[in-house]
Coordinates of C-alpha atoms and ligand atoms in Angstrom, one line a residue:
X1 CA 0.0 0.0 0.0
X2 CA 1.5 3.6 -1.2
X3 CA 0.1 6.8 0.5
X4 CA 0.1 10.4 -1.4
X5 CA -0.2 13.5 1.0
X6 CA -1.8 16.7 -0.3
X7 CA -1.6 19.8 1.4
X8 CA -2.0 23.4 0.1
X9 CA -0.5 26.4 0.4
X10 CA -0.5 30.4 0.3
X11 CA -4.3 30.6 0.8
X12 CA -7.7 28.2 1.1
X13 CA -10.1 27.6 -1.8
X14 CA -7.2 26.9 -4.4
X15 CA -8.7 23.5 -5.8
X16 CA -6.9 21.4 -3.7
X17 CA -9.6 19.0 -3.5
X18 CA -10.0 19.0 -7.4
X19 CA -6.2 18.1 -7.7
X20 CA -6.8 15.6 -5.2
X21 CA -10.0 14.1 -6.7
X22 CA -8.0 14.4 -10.6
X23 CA -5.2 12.6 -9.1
X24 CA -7.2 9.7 -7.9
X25 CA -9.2 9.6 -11.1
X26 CA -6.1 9.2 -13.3
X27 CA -4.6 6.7 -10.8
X28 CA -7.8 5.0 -11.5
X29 CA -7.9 5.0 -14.8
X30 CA -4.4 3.5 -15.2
X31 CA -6.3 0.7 -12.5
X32 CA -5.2 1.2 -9.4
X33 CA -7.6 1.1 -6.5
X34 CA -7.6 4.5 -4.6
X35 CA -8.9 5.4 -1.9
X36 CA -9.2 9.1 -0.6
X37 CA -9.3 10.4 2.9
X38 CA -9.8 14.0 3.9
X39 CA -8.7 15.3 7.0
X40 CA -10.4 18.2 8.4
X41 CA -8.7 20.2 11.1
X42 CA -11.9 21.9 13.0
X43 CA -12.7 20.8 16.5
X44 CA -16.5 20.0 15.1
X45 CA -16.6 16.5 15.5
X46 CA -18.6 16.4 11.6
X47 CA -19.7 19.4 9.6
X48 CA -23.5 18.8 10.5
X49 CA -22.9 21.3 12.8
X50 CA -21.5 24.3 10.7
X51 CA -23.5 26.7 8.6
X52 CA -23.2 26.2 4.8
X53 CA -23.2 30.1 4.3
X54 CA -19.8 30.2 5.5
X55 CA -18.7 26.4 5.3
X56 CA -20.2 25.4 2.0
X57 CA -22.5 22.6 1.7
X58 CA -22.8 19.4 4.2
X59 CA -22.1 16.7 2.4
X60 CA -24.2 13.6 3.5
X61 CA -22.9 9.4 3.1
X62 CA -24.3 6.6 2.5
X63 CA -24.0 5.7 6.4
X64 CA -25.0 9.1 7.5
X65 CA -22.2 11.2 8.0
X66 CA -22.4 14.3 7.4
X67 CA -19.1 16.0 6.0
X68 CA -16.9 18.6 4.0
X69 CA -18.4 18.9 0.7
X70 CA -14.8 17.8 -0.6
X71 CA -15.9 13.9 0.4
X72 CA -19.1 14.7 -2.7
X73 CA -16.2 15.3 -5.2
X74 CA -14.3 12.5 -4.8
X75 CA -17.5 10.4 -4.6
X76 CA -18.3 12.5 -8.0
X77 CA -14.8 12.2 -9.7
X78 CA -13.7 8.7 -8.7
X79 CA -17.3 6.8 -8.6
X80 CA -16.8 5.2 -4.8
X81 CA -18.9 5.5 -2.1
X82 CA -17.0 6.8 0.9
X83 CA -18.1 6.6 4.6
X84 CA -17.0 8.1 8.5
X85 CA -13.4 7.0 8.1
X86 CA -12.6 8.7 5.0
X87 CA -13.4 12.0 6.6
X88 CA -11.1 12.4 10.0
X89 CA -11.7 15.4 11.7
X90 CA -10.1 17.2 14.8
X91 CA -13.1 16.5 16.7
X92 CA -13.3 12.7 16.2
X93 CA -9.1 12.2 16.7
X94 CA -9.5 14.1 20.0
X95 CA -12.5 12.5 20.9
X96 CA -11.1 9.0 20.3
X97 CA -8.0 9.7 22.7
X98 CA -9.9 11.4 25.5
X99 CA -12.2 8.2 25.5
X100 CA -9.4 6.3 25.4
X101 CA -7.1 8.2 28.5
X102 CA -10.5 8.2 30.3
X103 CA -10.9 4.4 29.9
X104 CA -7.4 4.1 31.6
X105 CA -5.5 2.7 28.3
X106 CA -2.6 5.5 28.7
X107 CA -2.3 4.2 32.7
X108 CA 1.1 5.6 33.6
X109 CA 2.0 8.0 30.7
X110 CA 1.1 11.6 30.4
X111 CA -0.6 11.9 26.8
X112 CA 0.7 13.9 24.2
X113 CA 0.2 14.9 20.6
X114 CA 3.6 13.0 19.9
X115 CA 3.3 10.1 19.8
X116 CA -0.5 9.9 21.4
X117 CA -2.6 11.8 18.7
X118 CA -0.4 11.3 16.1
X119 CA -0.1 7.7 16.3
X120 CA -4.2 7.6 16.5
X121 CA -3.9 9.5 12.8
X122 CA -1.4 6.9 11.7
X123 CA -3.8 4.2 12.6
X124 CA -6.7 5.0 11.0
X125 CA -5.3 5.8 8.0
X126 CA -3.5 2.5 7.3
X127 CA -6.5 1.2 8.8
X128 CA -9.1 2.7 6.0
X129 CA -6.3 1.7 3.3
X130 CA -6.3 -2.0 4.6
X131 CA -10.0 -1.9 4.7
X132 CA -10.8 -0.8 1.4
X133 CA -8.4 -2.5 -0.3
X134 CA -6.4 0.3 -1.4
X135 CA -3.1 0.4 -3.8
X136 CA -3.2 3.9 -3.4
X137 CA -4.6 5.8 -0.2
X138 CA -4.9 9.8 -1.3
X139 CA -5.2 11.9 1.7
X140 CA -6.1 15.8 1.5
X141 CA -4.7 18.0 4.3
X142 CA -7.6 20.1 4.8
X143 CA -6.7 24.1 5.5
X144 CA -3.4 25.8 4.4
X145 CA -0.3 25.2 5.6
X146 CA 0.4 27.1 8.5
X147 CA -2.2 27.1 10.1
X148 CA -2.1 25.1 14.0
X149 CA -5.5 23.2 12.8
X150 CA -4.0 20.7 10.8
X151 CA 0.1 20.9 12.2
X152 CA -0.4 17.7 14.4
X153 CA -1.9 15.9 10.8
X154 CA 1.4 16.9 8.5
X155 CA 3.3 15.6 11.3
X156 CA 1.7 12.7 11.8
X157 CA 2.3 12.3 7.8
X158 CA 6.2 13.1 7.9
X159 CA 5.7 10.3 10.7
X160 CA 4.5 7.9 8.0
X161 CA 7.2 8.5 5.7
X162 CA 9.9 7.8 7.7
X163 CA 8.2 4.4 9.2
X164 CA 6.6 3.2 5.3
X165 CA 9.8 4.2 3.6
X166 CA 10.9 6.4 0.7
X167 CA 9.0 5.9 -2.6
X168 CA 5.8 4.4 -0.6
X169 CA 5.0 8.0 0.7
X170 CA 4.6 11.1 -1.6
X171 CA 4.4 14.5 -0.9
X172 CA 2.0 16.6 -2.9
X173 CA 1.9 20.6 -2.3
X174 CA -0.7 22.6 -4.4
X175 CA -0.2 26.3 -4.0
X176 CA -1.0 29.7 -5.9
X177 CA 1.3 31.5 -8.7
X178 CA 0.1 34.3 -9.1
X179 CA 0.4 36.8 -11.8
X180 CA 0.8 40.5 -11.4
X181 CA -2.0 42.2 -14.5
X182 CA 0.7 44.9 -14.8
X183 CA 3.9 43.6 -15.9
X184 CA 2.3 40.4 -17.2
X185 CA 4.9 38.2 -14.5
X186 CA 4.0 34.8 -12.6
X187 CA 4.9 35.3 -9.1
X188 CA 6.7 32.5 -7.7
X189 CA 7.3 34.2 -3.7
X190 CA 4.2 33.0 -2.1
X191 CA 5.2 29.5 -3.3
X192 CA 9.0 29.7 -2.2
X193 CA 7.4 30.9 1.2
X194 CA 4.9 28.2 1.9
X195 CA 7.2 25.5 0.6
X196 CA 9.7 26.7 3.1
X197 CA 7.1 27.0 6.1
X198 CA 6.2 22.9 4.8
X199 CA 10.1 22.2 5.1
X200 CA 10.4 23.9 8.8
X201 CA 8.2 20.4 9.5
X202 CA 10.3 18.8 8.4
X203 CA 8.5 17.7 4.9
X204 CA 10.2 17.9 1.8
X205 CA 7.3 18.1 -1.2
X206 CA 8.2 15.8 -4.0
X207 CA 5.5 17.6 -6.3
X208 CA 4.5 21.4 -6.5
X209 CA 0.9 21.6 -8.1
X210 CA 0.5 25.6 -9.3
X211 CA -2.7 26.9 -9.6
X212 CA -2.1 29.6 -12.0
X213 CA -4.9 31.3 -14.6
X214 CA -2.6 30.2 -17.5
X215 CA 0.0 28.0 -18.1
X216 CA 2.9 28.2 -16.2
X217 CA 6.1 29.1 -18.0
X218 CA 9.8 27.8 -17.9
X219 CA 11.2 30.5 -16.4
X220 CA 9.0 30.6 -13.4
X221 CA 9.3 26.5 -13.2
X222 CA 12.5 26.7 -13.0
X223 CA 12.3 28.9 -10.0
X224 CA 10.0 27.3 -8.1
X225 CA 12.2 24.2 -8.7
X226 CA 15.6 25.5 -7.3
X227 CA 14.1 27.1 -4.5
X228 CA 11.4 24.5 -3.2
X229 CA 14.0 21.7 -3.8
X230 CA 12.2 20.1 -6.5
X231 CA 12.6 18.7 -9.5
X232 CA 11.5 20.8 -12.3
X233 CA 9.5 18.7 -14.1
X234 CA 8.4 17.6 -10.8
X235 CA 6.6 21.4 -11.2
X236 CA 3.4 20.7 -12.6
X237 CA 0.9 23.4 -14.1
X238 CA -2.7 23.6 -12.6
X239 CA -3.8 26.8 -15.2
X240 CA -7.5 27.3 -15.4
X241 CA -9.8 25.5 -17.7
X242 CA -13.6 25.5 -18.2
X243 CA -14.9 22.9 -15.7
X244 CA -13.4 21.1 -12.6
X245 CA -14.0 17.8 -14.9
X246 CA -11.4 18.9 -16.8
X247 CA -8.8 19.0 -14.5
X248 CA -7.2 15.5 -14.9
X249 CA -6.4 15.8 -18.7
X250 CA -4.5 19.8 -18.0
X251 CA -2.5 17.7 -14.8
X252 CA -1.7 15.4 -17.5
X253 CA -0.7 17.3 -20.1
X254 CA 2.5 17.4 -18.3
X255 CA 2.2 13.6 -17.4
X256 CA 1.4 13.9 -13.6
X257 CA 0.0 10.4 -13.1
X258 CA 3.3 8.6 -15.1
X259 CA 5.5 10.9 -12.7
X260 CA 3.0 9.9 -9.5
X261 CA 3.3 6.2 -10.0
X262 CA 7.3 6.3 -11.3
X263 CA 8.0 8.2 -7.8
X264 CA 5.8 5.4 -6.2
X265 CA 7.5 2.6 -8.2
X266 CA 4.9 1.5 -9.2
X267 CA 4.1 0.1 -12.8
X268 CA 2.6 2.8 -15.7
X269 CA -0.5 0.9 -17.0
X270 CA -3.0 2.1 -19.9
X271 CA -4.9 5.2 -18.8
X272 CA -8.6 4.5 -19.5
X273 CA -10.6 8.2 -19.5
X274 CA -12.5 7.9 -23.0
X275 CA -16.1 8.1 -21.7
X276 CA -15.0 10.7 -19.1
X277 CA -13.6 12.6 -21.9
X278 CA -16.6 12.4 -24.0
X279 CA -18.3 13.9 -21.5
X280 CA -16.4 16.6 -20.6
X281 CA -16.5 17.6 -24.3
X282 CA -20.1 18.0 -23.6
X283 CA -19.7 20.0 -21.2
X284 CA -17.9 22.7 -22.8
X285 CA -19.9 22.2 -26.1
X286 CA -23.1 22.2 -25.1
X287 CA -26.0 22.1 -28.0
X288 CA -28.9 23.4 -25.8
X289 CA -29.0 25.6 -22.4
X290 CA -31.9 26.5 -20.3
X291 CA -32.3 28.6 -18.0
X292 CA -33.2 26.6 -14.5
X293 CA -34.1 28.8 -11.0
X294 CA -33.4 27.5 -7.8
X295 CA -34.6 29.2 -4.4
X296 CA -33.0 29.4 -1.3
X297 CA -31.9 30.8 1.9
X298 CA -28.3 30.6 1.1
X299 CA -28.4 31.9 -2.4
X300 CA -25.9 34.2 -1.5
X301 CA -23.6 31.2 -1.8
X302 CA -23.6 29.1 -4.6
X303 CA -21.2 26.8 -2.8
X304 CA -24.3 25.4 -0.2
X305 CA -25.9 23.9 -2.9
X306 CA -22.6 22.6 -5.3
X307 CA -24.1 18.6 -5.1
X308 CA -27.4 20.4 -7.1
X309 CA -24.8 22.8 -9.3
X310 CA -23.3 19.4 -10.0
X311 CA -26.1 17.2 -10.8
X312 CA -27.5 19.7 -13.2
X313 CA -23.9 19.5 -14.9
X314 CA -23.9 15.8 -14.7
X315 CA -27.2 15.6 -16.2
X316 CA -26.5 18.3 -19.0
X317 CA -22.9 16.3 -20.1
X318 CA -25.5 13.3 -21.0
X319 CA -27.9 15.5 -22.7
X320 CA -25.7 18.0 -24.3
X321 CA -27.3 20.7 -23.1
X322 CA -26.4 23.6 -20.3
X323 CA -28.7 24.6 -17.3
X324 CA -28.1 28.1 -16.6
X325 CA -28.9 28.7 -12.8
X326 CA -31.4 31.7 -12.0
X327 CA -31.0 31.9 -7.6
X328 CA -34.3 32.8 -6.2
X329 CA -33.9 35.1 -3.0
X330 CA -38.0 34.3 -2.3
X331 CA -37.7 36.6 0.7
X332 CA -38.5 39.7 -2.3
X333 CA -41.5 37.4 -3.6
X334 CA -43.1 37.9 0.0
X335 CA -42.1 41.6 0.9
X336 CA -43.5 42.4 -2.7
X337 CA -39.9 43.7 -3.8
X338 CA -40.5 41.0 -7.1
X339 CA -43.5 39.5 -8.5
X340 CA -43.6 36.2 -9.3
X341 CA -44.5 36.1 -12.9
X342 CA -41.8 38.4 -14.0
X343 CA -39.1 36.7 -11.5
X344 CA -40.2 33.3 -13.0
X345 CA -41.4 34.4 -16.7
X346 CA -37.9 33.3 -18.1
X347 CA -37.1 29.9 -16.5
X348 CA -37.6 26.4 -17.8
X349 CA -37.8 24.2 -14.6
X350 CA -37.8 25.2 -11.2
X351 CA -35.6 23.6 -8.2
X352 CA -36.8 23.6 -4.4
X353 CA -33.7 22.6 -2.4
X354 CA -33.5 21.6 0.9
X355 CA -33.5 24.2 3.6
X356 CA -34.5 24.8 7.5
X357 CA -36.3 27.5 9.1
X358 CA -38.9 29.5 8.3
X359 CA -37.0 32.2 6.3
X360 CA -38.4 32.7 2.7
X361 CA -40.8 29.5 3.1
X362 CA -44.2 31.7 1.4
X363 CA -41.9 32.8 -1.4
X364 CA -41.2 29.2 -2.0
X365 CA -44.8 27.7 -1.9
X366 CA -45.4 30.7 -4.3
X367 CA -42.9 29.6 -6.8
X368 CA -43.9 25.7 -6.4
X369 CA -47.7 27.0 -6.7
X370 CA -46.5 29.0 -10.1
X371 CA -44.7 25.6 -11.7
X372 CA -47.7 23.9 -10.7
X373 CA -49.9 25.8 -12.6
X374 CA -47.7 27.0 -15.3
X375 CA -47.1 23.3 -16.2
X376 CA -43.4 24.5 -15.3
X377 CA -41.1 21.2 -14.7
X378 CA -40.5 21.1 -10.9
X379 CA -37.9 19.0 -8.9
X380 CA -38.5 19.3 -5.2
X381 CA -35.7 18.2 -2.9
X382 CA -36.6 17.4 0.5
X383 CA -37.7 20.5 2.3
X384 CA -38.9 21.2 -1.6
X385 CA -40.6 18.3 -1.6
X386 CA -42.4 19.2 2.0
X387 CA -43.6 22.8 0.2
X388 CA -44.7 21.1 -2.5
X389 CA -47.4 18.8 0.0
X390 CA -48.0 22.8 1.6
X391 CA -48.4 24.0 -1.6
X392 CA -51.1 21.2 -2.7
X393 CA -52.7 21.0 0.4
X394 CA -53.4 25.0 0.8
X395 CA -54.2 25.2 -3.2
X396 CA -56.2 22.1 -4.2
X397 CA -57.2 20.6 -1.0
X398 CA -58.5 23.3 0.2
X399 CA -56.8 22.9 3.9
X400 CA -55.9 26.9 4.4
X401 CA -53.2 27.4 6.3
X402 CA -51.9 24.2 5.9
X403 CA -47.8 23.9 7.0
X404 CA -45.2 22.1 8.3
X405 CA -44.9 22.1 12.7
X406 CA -41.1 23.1 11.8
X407 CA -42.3 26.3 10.7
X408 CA -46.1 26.6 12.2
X409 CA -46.1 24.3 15.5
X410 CA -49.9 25.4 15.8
X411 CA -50.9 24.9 12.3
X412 CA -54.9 23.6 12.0
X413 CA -53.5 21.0 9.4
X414 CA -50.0 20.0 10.0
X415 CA -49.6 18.1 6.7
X416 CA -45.5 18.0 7.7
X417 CA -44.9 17.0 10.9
X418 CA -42.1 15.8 13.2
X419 CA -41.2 12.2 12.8
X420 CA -42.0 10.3 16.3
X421 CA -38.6 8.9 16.8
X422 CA -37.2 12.7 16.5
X423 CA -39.5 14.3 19.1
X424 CA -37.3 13.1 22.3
X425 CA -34.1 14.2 20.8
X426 CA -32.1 17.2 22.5
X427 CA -28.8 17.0 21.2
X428 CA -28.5 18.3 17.7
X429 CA -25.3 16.8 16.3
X430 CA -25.8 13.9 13.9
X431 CA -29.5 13.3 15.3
X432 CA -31.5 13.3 11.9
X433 CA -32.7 11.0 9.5
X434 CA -29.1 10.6 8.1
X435 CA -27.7 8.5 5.2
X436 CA -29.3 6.1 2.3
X437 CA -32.6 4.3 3.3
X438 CA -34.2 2.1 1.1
X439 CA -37.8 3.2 -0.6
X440 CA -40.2 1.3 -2.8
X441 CA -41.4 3.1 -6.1
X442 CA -44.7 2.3 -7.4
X443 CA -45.3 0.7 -10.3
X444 CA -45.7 2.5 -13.5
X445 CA -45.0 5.9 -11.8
X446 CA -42.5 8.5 -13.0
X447 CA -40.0 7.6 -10.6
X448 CA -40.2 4.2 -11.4
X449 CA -39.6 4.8 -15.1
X450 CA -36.6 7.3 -14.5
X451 CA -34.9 4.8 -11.9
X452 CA -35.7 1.9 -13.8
X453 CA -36.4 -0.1 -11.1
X454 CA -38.9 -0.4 -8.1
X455 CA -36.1 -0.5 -5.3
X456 CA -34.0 2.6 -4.7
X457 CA -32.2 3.7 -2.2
X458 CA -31.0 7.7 -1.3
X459 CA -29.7 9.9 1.4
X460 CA -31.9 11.4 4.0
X461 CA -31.1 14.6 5.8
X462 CA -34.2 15.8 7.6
X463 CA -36.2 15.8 11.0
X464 CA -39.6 16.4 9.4
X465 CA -42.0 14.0 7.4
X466 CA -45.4 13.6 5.9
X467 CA -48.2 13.1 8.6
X468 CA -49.9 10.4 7.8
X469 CA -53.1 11.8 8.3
X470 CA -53.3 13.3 5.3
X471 CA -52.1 11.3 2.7
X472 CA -55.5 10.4 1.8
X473 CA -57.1 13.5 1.0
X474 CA -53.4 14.5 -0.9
X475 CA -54.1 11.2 -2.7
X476 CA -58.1 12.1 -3.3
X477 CA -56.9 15.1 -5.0
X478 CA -54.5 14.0 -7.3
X479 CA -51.2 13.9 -5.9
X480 CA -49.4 10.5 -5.9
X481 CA -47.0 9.1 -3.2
X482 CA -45.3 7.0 -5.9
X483 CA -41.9 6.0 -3.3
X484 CA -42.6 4.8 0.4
X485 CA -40.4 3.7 2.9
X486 CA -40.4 -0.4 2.9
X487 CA -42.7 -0.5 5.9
X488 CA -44.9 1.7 3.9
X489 CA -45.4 4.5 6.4
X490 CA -42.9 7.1 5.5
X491 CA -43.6 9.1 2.0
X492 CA -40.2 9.3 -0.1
X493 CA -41.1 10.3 -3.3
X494 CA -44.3 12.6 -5.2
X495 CA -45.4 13.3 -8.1
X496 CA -48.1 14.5 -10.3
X497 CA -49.2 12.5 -13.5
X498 CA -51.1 15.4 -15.4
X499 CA -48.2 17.8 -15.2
X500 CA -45.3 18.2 -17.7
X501 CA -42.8 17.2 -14.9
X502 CA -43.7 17.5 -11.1
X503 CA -41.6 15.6 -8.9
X504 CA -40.3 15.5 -5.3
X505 CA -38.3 13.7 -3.1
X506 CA -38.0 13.8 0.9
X507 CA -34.4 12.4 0.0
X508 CA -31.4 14.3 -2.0
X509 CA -30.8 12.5 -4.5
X510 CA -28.4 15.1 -5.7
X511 CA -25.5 13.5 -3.2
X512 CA -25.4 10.0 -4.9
X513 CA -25.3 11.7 -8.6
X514 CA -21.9 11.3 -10.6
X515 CA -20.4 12.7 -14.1
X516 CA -21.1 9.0 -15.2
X517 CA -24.0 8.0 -13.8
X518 CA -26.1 11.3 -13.0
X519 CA -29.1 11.1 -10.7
X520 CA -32.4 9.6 -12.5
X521 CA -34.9 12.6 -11.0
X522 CA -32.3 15.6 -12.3
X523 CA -31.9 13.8 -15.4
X524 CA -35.7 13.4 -16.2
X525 CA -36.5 17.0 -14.7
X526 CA -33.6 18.5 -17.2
X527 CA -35.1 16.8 -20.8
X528 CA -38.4 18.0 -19.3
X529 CA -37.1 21.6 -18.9
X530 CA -35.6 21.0 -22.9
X531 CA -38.8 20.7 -24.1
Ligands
LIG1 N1 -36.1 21.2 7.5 C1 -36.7 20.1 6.9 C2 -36.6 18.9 7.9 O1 -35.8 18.9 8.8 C3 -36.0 19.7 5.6 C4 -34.6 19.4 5.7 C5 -33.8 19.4 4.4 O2 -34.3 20.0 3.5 N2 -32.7 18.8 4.4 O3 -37.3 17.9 7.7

């Protein structure tokens, strides 16, 4: 088993997760099996807890951890389905030793970082590499080097090296070069300085990954080679391209994954990316675009909803066709700064996302209301499938005032109501319905015909379900709970047979959607909106 270490330098948000997530693809492709682990150096013990405005979007798993969006793209780029090991954070390393010195199984010793919490890190990553099988385990050093956070991690890494050996560990460092719009130059400084602040612990990169807006030139290669220690054509150019899918073919224009596996020792196979290719070509040739809007509290940032942003692209590479995202700020719907028809007059399909709290929930039943009687394709998404129930049960029911107890605990007709397990709860960490469950699709239905299949299973992030109470008189008017939970009891999916496409989900099916395999609901509710 071989281990590459990624960490990043000069500032966050470079991409480091995209290199990391390329990386592993083209190690794939040449058919190794990879395995990526993410460490995150925040005390929270999972991102559950953080607020995607300023954290970006929790990522939900399979078994119901929720994480660092970064765990979606590797899941995206490299087609596996990750769980809680591949995402270590702070809060579960610490956690795991204080149980442990509390349990008496330091007796004696004063615990330390060295060797204590740095041998924990060691273990579980060699022990999610033996698990899984791995050639290759690909770990990303979350945060910027520097920074205290994730100090204790790299050392733990440098550990690694010196116990697995030269040429079994690799160093990856992905840093900025940027260039100054006046004289044209790419500015090699902030790399020479981060490189050095990665060498003052001890670690010695064996690859410097530049994110730089165009390709990085000899001169400045050269630079960064001599002073960072490095081989220069260990230098490899990151420049910009049109989407993140595109990332592993500009890594290997300069033959990254040959160098990668030659440092490693290991052998160069065939690379294997010709469907991935195909579709990225789609992607930047698209025949078709249309113009999707998508409401939300966190509009502001598009990076709380990337899993839908990606979906859509996922979707659109099979169709050839671009979705152009309108956000919705429905807060101006209800204050009566917009109107509806002219905010809407443009769009093709309209998007629900998930969402909590009571902020902008009119504006949304408006919208869903409008698509519902526009005949405008709708795709609702968990809390977007709850407004949708609102919306039906107000508007064609007839039961005014109708809501959900998360938003109106006193409604008269609490059509969304808490689920009974949920009510005795306190703690608000990791208590939701969390990961993949099962559902069973009716017959004949929509759903049924986009899955093709009657037995799917997707991840659940929510508190909230539909009261059973009222899915008869939903029924009586037309709507159709075409996916329940096995037992029957919980409703999973909606939809509305008379209706160009109207369609919603208490899951998110946008986490388990992949460039080569796209999620069956965005997929139908895209060639709807083409129409
Ligand atoms: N707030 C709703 C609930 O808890 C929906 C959550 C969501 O959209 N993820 O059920």
């Amino acid at each position: 088993m071989k281990f590459i270490v990624v960490t990043g330098g000069v500032l966050s948000g470079l991409g480091k997760g995209i290199v990391t997530s390329s990386l592993g693809k083209l190690l794939k492709a040449r058919g190794y099996n990879v395995t990526p682990i993410k460490f995150d150096g925040y005390l929270n013990v999972d991102a559950g807890t953080m607020n995607p405005l300023r954290h970006g979007e929790v990522f939900v798993l399979d078994d119901g951890t929720e994480c660092d969006m970064d765990l979606g793209n590797y899941e995206r780029f490299l087609d596996v389905t990750m769980n809680y090991y591949n995402n270590p954070t702070g809060g579960k390393i610490f956690n795991l030793v204080l149980k442990k010195e509390r349990r008496g199984e330091y007796l004696g010793v004063d615990v330390q970082f060295i060797p204590h919490v740095t041998g924990e890190i060691k273990e579980w990553v060699r022990k999610v590499g033996k698990e899984s099988n791995a050639d290759i385990v690909i770990i990303e050093v979350g945060g910027t080097i520097g920074d205290i956070e994730n100090s204790y991690f790299v050392e733990a890494m440098r550990q690694l090296k010196l116990e697995e050996g030269e040429n079994n560990v690799l160093f990856i460092h992905v840093t900025l070069v940027p260039i100054l719009k006046v004289v044209g130059e790419q500015k090699t400084k902030p790399t020479q300085a981060s490189v050095r602040e990665l060498l003052h612990m001890g670690v010695q990169p064996d690859f410097v990954v530049c994110r730089i807006e165009e390709p990085l030139k000899d001169g400045p290669r050269r630079k960064i080679a001599l002073y960072c220690n490095v081989k220069e054509s260990n230098v490899i150019s990151d420049h910009d391209c049109k989407t993140i899918y595109e990332v592993p073919f500009v890594l290997d224009e300069e033959n990254f994954s040959e160098k990668v596996l030659n440092e490693l020792q290991l052998p160069v196979r065939e690379k294997h990316m010709e469907d991935w290719s195909k579709l990225v070509d789609n992607i930047k040739n698209p025949e078709k675009e249309v113009t999707i809007a998508i409401t939300g509290k966190y509009t502001a940032l598009a990076d709380s909803y990337v899993s839908i942003k990606e979906a859509l692209i996922h979707s659109g590479a099979h169709l050839k066709a671009k979705a152009n995202i309108k956000w919705i700020e429905t807060t101006d719907i209800e204050n009566g700064k917009a109107s509806i028809a002219d905010v809407l007059k443009d769009v093709d399909g309209i998007i629900v996302p998930g969402g909590f709290g009571s902020r902008g929930t009119e504006g949304k039943i408006k919208c869903i209301q409008y698509a519902r009687e526009n005949n405008i394709p709708y795709l609702g998404l968990c809390f977007g499938f709850q407004m949708a129930v609102i919306e039906f049960a107000r508007n064609v029911c007839g039961l005014e005032g109708a809501h959900s107890t998360e938003i109106e605990p006193n409604t008269k007709y609490p059509v969304i109501d808490i689920i009974p397990e949920q009510k005795e709860i306190d703690e608000k960490g990791g208590t939701m319905r969390l990961g993949a469950y099962p559902a069973i699709l009716k017959e004949g239905s929509i759903v049924a015909s986009l899955y093709g299949k009657t037995e799917v299973s997707e991840r659940h992030r929510h508190r909230y379900e539909v009261n059973p109470d009222y899915i008869e008189i939903l029924e009586k008017h037309g709507l159709v709970f075409s996916g329940r939970s096995p037992d029957g009891k919980l409703m999973e999916f909606l939809e509305i047979p008379d209706h160009k496409f109207f369609v919603g989900t208490q899951a998110h099916p946008e986490f388990k959607s992949r460039l080569d395999s796209p999620a069956p609901l965005f997929y139908g509710f895209l060639k709807a909106c083409l129409k």
